[in-house]
């Protein structure tokens, strides 16, 4: 299966020219794909061309919203998308005052196997193609009544299942597609890429000139603790991750975010806050404290909200800014770390 949604406007033009079509057809096709139409639904492109595309193995995104779950608490929507090969992935739409953010998956499963996260419970199944990552944005925008002129998705975070930098080529292509002016036209400033800290890939990413907001999943201030909960730390330690964040700031002047999920009795001691403050003070960053969301199979519990605020106050005393993130979509298992296409596994 070949995805039209993976092609840039220029590449769509080349494809149309190779089919002996006029160049303007390319734009019609490109826009229709981004409006969320499958090939058979596109009305302004002739039947012969559509047949040819189908015969050559093309689909638009090849995806469908298989199911959606609406939070009664805060309007968050969790999507279960079915892919052209039958695999399933999840995405989450969150409503904020400034607009809607879609949290997208970058892989089917994940191979990082963090001790608290549901995405890696069954390892990595496969990488998503660029057009499948974009497909989540396209379908969620259409679902919410948006089109290309009136976008209902204004922000995107790469914080669903998968490690973005472990699917490098597709993620970079996705970011460029998302940013194309005639397409979704979402500015890099409105995109956050979250990584567990694959530093070699990140250094390469710094050269791409894609100034998204970078979010580093730190979750500990000491290697001894981080290695226990994040296997990746054996290769790239706490100081490597902080060093990479500093290089990113130097280059882009964009403030970076560190994610820190508070796990009861694991990384929430006063000493952890003190060491973290020591390492981050004076660096323009923000620590996003998240009370760990409970994942049944993982058996770790979150710190109480009261202790999360205490941890935040300790960081503040140490000269480091932090926020305690509110949980969204708690009633639909749409919160951080809970995505895993549960529906499919339990069938
Ligand atoms: N692979 C990327 C994206 C992961 S999801 C990364 O590691 O950054 C986004 C965030 O949710 C990460 O910081 C991840 O560590 C965190 N997370 C995973 N499981 C969680 C859980 N059960 N509770 C709270 N946060 C969790």
mmCIF file of C-alpha atoms in Angstrom, residues 17 53 151 170 239:
data_model
loop_
_atom_site.group_PDB
_atom_site.id
_atom_site.type_symbol
_atom_site.label_atom_id
_atom_site.label_comp_id
_atom_site.label_asym_id
_atom_site.label_seq_id
_atom_site.Cartn_x
_atom_site.Cartn_y
_atom_site.Cartn_z
ATOM 1 C CA UNK A 17 3.018 14.372 -14.323
ATOM 2 C CA UNK A 53 -4.242 5.259 -8.467
ATOM 3 C CA UNK A 151 -8.512 24.061 11.348
ATOM 4 C CA UNK A 170 9.194 9.197 8.923
ATOM 5 C CA UNK A 239 23.822 14.504 31.908
#
